mmCIF file of C-alpha atoms and ligand atoms in Angstrom:
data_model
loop_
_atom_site.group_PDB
_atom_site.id
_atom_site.type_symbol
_atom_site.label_atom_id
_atom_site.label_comp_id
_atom_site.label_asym_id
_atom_site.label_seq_id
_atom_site.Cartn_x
_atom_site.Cartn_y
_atom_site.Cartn_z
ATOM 1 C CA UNK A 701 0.000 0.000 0.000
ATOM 2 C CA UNK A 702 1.625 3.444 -0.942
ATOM 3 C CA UNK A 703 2.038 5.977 1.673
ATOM 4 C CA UNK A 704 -0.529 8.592 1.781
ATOM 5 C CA UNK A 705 2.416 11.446 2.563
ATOM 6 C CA UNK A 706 3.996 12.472 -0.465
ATOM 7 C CA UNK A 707 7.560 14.835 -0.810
ATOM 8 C CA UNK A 708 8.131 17.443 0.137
ATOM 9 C CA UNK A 709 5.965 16.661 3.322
ATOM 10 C CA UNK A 710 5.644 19.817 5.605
ATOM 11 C CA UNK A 711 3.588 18.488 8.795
ATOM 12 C CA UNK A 712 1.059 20.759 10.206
ATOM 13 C CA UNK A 713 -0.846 19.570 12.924
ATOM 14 C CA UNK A 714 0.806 17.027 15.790
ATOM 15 C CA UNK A 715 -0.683 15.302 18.198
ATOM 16 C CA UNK A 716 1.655 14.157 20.589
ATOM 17 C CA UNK A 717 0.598 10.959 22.846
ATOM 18 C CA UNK A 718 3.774 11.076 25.866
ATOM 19 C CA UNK A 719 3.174 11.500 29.610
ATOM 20 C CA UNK A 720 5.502 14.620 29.169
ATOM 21 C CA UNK A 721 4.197 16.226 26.021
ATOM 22 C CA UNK A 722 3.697 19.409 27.241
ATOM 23 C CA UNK A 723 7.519 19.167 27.743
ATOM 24 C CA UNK A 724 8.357 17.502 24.193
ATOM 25 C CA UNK A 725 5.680 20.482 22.646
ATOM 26 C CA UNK A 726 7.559 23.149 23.737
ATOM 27 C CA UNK A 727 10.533 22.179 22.723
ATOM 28 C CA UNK A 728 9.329 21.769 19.263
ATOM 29 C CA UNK A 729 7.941 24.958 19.653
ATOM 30 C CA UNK A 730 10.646 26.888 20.312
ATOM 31 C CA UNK A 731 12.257 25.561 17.044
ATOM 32 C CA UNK A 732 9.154 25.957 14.652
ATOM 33 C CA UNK A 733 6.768 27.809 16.101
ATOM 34 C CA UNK A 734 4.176 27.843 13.746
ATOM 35 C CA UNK A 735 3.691 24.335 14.080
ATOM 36 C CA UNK A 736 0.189 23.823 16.151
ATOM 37 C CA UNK A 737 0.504 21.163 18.661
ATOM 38 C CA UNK A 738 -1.664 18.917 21.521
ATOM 39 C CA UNK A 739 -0.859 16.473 23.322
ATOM 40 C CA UNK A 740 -2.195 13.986 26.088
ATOM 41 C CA UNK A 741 -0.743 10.645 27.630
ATOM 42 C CA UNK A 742 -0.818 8.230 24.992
ATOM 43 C CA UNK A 743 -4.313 6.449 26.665
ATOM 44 C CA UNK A 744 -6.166 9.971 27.270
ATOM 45 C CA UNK A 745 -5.909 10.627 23.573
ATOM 46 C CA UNK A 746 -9.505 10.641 21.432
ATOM 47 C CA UNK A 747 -10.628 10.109 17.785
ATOM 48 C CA UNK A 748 -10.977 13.252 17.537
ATOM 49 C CA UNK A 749 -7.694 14.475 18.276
ATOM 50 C CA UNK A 750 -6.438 11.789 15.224
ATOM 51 C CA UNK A 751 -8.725 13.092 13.142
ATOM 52 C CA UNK A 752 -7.635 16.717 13.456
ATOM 53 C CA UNK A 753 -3.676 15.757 12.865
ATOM 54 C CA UNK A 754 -1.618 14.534 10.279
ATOM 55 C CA UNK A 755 1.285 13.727 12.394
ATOM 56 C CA UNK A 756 1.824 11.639 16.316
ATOM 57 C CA UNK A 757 4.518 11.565 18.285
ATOM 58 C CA UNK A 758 4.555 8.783 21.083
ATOM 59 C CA UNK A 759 6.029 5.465 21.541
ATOM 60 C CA UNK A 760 2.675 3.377 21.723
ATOM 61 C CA UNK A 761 -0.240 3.544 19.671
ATOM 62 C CA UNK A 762 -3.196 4.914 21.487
ATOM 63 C CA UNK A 763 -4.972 1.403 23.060
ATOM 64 C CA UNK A 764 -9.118 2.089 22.742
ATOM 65 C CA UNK A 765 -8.736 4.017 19.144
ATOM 66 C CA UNK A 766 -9.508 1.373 16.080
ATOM 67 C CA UNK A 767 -8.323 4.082 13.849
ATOM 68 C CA UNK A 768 -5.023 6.448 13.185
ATOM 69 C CA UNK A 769 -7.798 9.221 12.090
ATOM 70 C CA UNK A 770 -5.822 11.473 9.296
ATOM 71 C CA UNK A 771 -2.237 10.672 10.545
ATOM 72 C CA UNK A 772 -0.228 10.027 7.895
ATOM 73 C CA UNK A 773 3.111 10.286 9.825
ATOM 74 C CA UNK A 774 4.288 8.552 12.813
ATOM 75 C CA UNK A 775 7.100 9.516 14.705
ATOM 76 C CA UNK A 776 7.996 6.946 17.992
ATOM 77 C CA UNK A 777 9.920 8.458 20.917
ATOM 78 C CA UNK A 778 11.375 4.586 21.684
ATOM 79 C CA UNK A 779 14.187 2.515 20.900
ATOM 80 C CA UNK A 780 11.723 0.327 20.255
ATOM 81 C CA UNK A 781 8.739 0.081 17.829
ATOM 82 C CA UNK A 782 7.113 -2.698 18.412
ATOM 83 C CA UNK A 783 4.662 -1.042 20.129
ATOM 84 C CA UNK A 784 3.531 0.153 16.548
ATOM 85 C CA UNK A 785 4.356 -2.796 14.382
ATOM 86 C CA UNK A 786 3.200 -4.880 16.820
ATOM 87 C CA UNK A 787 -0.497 -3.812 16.756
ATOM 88 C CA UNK A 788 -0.352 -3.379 12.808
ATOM 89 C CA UNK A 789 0.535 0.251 12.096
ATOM 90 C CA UNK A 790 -1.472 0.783 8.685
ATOM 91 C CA UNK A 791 1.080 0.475 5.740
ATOM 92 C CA UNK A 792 -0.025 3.247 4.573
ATOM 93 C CA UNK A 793 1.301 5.898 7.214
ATOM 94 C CA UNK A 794 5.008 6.563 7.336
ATOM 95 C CA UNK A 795 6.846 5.323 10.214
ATOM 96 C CA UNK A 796 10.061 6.511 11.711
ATOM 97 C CA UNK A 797 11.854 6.004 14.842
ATOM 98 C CA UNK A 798 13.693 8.121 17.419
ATOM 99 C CA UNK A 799 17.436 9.320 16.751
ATOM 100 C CA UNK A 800 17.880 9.249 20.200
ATOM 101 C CA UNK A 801 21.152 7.347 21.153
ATOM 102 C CA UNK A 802 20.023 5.248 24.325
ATOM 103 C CA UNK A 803 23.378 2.717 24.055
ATOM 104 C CA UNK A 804 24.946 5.082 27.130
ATOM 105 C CA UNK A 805 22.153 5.038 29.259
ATOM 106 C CA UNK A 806 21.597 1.069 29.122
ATOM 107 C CA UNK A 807 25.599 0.651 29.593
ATOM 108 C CA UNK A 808 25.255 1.899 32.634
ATOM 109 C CA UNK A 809 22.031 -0.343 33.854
ATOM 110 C CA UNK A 810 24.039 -3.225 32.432
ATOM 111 C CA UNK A 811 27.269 -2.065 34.254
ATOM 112 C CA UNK A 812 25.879 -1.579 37.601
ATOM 113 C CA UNK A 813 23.475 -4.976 37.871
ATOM 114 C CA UNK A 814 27.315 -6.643 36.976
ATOM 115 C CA UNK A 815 28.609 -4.826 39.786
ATOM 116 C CA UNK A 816 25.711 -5.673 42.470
ATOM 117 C CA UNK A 817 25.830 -9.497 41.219
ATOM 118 C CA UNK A 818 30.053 -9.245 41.440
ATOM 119 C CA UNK A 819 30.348 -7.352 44.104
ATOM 120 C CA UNK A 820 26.847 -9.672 46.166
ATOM 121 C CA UNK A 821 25.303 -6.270 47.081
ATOM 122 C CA UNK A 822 21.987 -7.799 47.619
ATOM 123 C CA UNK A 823 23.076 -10.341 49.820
ATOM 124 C CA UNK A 824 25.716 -8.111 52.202
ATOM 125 C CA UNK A 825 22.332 -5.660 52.594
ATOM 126 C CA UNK A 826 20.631 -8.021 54.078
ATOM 127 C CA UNK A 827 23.392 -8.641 56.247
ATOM 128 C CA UNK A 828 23.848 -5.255 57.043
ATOM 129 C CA UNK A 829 20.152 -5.012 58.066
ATOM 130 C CA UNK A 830 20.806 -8.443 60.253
ATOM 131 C CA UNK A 831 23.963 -6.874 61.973
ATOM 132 C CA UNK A 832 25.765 -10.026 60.534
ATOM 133 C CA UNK A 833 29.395 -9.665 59.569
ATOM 134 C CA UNK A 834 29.553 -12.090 56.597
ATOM 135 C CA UNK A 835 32.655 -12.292 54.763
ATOM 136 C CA UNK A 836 32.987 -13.819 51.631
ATOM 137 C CA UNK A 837 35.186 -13.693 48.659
ATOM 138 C CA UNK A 838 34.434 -11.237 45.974
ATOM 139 C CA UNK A 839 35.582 -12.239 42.357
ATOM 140 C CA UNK A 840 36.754 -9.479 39.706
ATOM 141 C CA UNK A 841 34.565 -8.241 36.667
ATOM 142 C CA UNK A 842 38.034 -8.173 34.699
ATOM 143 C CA UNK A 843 38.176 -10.833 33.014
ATOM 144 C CA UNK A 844 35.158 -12.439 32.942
ATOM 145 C CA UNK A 845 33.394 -12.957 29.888
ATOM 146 C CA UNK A 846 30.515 -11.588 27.639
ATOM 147 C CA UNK A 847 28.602 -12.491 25.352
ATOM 148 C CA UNK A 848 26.480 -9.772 23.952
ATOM 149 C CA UNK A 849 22.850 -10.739 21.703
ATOM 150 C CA UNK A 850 22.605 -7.330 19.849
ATOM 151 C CA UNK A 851 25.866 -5.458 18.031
ATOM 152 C CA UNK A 852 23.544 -2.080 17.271
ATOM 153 C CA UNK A 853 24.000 1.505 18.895
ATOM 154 C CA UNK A 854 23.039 -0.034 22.485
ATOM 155 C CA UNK A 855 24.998 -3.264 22.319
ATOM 156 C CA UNK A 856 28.148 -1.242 20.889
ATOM 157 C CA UNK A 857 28.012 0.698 24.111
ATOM 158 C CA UNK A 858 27.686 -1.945 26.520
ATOM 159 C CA UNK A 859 30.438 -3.547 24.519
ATOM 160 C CA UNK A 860 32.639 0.156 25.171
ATOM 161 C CA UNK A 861 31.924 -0.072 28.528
ATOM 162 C CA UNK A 862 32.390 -3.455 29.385
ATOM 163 C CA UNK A 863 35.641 -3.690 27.615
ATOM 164 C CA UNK A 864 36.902 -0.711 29.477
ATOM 165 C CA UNK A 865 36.258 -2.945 32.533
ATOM 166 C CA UNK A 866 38.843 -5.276 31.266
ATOM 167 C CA UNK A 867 35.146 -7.676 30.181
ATOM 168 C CA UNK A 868 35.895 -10.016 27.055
ATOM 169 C CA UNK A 869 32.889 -9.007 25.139
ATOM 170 C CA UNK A 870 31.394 -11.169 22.461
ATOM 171 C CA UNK A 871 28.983 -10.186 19.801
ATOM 172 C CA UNK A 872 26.340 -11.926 18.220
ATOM 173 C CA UNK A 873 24.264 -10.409 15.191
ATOM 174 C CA UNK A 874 22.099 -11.298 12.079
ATOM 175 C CA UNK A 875 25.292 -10.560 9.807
ATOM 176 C CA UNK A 876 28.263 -11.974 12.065
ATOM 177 C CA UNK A 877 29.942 -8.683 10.934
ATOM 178 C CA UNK A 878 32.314 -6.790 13.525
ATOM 179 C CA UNK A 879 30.755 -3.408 13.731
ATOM 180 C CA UNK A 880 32.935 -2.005 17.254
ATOM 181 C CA UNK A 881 36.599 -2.573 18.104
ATOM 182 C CA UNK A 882 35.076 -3.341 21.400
ATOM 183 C CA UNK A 883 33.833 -6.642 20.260
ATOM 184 C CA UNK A 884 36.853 -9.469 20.129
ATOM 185 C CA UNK A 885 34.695 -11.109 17.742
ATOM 186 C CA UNK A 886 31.261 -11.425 16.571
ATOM 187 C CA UNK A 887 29.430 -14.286 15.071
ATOM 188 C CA UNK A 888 26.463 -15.108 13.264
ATOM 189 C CA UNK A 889 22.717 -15.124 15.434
ATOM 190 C CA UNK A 890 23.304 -19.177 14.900
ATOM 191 C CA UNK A 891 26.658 -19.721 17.020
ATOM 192 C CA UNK A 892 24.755 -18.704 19.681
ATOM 193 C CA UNK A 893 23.571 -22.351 20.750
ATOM 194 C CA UNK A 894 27.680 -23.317 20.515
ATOM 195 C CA UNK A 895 28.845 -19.706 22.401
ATOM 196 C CA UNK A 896 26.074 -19.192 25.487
ATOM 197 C CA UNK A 897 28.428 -22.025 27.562
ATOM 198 C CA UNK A 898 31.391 -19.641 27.458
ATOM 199 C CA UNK A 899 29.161 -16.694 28.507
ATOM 200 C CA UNK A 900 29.677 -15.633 32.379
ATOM 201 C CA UNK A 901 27.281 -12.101 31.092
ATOM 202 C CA UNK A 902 24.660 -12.785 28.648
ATOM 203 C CA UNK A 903 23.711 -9.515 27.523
ATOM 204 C CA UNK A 904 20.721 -8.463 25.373
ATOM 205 C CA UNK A 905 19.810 -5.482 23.838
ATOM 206 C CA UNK A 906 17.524 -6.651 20.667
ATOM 207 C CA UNK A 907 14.398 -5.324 19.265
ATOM 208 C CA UNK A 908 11.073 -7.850 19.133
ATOM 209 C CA UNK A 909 11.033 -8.650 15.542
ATOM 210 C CA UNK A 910 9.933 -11.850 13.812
ATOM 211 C CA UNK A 911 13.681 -12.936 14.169
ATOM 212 C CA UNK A 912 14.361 -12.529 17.393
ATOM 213 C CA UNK A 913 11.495 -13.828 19.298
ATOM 214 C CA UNK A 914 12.406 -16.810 21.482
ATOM 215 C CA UNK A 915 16.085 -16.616 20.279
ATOM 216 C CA UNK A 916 17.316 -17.211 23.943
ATOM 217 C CA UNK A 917 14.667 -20.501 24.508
ATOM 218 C CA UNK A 918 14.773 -22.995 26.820
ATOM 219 C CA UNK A 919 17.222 -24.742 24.907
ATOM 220 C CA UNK A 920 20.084 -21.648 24.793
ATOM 221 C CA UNK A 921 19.573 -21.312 28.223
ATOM 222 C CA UNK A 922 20.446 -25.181 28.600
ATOM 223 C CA UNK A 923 23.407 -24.333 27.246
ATOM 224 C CA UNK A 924 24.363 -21.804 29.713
ATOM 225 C CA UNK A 925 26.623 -22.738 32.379
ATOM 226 C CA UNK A 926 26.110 -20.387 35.132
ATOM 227 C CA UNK A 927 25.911 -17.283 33.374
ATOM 228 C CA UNK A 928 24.106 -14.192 34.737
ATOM 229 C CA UNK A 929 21.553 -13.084 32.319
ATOM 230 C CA UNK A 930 21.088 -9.082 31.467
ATOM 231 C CA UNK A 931 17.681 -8.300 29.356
ATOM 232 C CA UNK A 932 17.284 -4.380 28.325
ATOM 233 C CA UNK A 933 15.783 -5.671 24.742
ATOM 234 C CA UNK A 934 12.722 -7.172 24.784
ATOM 235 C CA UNK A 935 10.779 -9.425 27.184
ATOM 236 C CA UNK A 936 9.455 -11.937 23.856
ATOM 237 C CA UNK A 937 13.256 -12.408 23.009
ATOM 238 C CA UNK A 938 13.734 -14.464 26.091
ATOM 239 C CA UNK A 939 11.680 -17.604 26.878
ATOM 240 C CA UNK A 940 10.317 -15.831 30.444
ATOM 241 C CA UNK A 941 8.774 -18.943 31.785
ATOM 242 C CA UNK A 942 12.079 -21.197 31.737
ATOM 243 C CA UNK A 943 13.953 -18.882 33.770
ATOM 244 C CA UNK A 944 13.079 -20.024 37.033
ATOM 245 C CA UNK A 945 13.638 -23.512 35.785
ATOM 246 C CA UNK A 946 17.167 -22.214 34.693
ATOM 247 C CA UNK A 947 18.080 -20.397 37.480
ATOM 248 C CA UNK A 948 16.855 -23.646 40.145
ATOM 249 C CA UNK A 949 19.250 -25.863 37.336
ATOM 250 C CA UNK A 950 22.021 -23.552 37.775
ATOM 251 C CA UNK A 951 22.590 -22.509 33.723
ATOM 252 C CA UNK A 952 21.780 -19.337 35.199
ATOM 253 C CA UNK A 953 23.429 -17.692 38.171
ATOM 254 C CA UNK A 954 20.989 -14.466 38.560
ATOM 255 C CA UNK A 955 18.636 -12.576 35.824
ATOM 256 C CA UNK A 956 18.813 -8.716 35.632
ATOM 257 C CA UNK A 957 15.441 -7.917 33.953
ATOM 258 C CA UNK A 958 14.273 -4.518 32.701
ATOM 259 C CA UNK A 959 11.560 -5.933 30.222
ATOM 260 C CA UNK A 960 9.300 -8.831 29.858
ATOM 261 C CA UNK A 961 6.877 -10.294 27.803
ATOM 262 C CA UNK A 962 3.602 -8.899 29.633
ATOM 263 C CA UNK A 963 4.426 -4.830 30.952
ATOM 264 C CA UNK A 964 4.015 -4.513 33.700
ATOM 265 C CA UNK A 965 5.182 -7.778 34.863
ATOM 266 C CA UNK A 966 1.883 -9.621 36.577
ATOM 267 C CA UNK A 967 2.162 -9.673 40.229
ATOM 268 C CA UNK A 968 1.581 -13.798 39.781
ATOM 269 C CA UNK A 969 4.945 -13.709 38.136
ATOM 270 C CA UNK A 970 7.624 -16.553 39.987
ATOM 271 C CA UNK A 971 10.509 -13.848 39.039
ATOM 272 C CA UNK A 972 9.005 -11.105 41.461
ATOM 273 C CA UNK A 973 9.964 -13.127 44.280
ATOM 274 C CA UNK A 974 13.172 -15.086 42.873
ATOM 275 C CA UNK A 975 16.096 -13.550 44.924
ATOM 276 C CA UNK A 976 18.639 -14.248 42.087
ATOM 277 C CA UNK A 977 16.576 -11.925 39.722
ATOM 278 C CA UNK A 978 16.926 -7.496 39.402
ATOM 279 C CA UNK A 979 13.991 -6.594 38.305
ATOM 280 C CA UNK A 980 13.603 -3.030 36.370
ATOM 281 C CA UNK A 981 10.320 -1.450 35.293
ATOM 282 C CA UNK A 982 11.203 -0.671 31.511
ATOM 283 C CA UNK A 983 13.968 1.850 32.727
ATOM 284 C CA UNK A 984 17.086 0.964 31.620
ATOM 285 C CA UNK A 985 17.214 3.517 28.330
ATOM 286 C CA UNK A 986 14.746 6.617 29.038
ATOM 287 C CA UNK A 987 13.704 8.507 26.301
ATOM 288 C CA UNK A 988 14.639 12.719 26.859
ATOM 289 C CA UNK A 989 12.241 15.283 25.840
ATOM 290 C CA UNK A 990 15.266 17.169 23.871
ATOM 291 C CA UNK A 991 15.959 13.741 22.142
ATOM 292 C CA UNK A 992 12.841 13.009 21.313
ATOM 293 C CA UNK A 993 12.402 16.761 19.913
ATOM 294 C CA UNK A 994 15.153 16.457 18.302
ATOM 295 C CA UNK A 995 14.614 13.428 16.576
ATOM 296 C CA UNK A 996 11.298 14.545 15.323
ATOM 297 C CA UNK A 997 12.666 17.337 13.865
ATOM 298 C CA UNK A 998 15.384 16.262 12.579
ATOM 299 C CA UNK A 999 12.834 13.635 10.105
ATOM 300 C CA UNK A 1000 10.774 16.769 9.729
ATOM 301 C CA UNK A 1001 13.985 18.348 7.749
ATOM 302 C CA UNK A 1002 14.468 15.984 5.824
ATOM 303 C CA UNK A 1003 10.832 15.530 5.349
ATOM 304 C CA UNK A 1004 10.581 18.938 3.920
ATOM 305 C CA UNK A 1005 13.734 18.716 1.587
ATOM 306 C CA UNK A 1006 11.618 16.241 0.013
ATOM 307 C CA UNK A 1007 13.761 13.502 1.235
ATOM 308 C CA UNK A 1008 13.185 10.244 3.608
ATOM 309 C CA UNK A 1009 14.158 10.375 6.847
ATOM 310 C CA UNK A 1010 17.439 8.449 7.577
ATOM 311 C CA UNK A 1011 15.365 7.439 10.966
ATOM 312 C CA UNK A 1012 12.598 5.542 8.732
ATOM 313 C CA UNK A 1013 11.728 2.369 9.697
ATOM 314 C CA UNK A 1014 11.965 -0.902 7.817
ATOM 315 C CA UNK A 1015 8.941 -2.720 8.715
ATOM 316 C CA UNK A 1016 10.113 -6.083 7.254
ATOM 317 C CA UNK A 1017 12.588 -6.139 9.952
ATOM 318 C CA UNK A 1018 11.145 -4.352 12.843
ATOM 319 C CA UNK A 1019 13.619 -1.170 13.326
HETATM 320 C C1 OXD B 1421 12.183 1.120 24.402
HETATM 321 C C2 OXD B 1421 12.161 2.409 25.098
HETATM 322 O O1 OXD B 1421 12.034 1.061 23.179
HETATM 323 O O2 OXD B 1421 11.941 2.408 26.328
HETATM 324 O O3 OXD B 1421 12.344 0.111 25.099
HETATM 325 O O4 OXD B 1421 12.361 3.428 24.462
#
């Protein structure tokens, strides 16, 4: 189906569906504005605010609205965009995705849940709060291993930062291509089976596409032996219900989770009470109102040069 926008594109009227639009709407304001603007969290939104624009900002699609109204455009704040492919963004409307880079950000989640497992923070807390002196050995991060499901902007930064910390990082991606002189190497998505033994961090950072859904099953997490697994990808890329089975079987040591398959994470869940697993709520890259201002108007540029974004997304595979 061809896309209803044609170039040069100049939008006019943007809804914007964010808890802090007022925030993101006057930062695009101060850069163009004639632009007119309203906004609401993404679930407060109404048909009739679709109907009156021809471009939305947000990172979901609004849930109770069948239709996008007269959008034509769709810009999402997220690293993600699953939460538009996902509930089948008509082909018809262009999507793009945010420039922001969130790879720093989710270094740093990943670097400190290493730390807390390393260095047994949890477990000298609750000593602490016992009165209990309760030494133990603590083993180095340098020189451990990781293997990292993801070689893109996020999983290049984890990679910087981990190697910094004297971590063997590992890469795994659709190509096998090296993309980072962080990464020793980096192998095709199907070594994964053969590497996740060698693994004492297995790091992801991919998107929910087609591909990568239930890439880490039951059976790569056989393989594990003892590794600590770090999710800040997608919940759907993991299979969720055999962690507990894999942490009880020892392939897995702990579980730092930031996202899961269901958001948020039922309160039936096993893994809220599992001490061996972190759990995040969807925190470990935040999107910035001057990113995600920026981002928008940096497609809008390009937009209006009569040019596609750089930031458009491929739908067939779900970035
Ligand atoms: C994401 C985000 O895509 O939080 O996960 O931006």
């Amino acid at each position: 189906m061809p896309l209803s926008l044609s170039l040069p594109f100049s939008p006019r009227r943007i809804v914007i569906g964010a808890n802090a639009h007022a925030g993101i709407a006057a930062a695009i304001r101060r850069r163009r504005p004639s632009l007119e603007i309203r906004g609401a969290p993404f679930t407060d939104l109404t048909a009739d605010d679709l109907a009156w624009a021809d471009t939305y900002i947000g990172f979901k699609r609004p849930p109770t609205i069948a239709s996008m109204g007269n959008v034509q455009w769709v810009h999402s704040t997220g690293a993600g965009v699953d939460g538009w492919l996902g509930p089948g963004l008509d082909e018809s409307i262009l999507l793009t995705r945010s420039s922001e880079s969130f790879g720093p950000m989710i270094a740093e989640w990943a670097v400190a849940r290493i730390f807390a497992v390393q260095q047994q923070l949890a477990s000298l807390a609750e000593a602490q709060r016992d009165r209990r002196w309760a030494p133990r050995d603590i083993a180095r991060v340098a020189g451990t291993r990781a293997l990292l499901l993801g070689t893109g902007d996020i999983g290049r930064a984890i990679a910087t930062s981990l190697s910094a910390l004297g971590v063997h990082v590992t890469g795994v991606s659709r190509s096998g291509e090296s993309t980072h002189p962080a990464f020793s190497t980096v192998h095709r998505i199907d070594a994964l089976p053969d590497l996740a033994g060698n693994a004492d961090w297995l790091v992801l950072s991919l998107p929910d596409t087609p591909a990568t859904r239930g890439l880490v099953s039951r059976d790569v997490l056989a393989r594990c032996r003892g590794a600590v697994l770090l999710n800040a990808g997608r919940g759907t890329v993991v299979d969720e219900a055999a962690i507990p089975e894999a942490l009880d079987a020892g392939w897995l040591r702990a579980a730092a989770l930031d996202v899961f398959v269901t958001e948020p994470l039922p309160t039936a869940s096993p893994l809220w009470s599992d001490r061996r697993v972190m759990i995040s709520p969807h925190i470990s890259g935040l999107t910035t109102i001057d990113g995600a201002a920026s981002g928008f108007l940096e497609c809008v540029e390009s937009l209006e040069r009569g040019e596609w974004p750089r930031w458009t997304v491929d739908r067939a595979r779900g970035y």
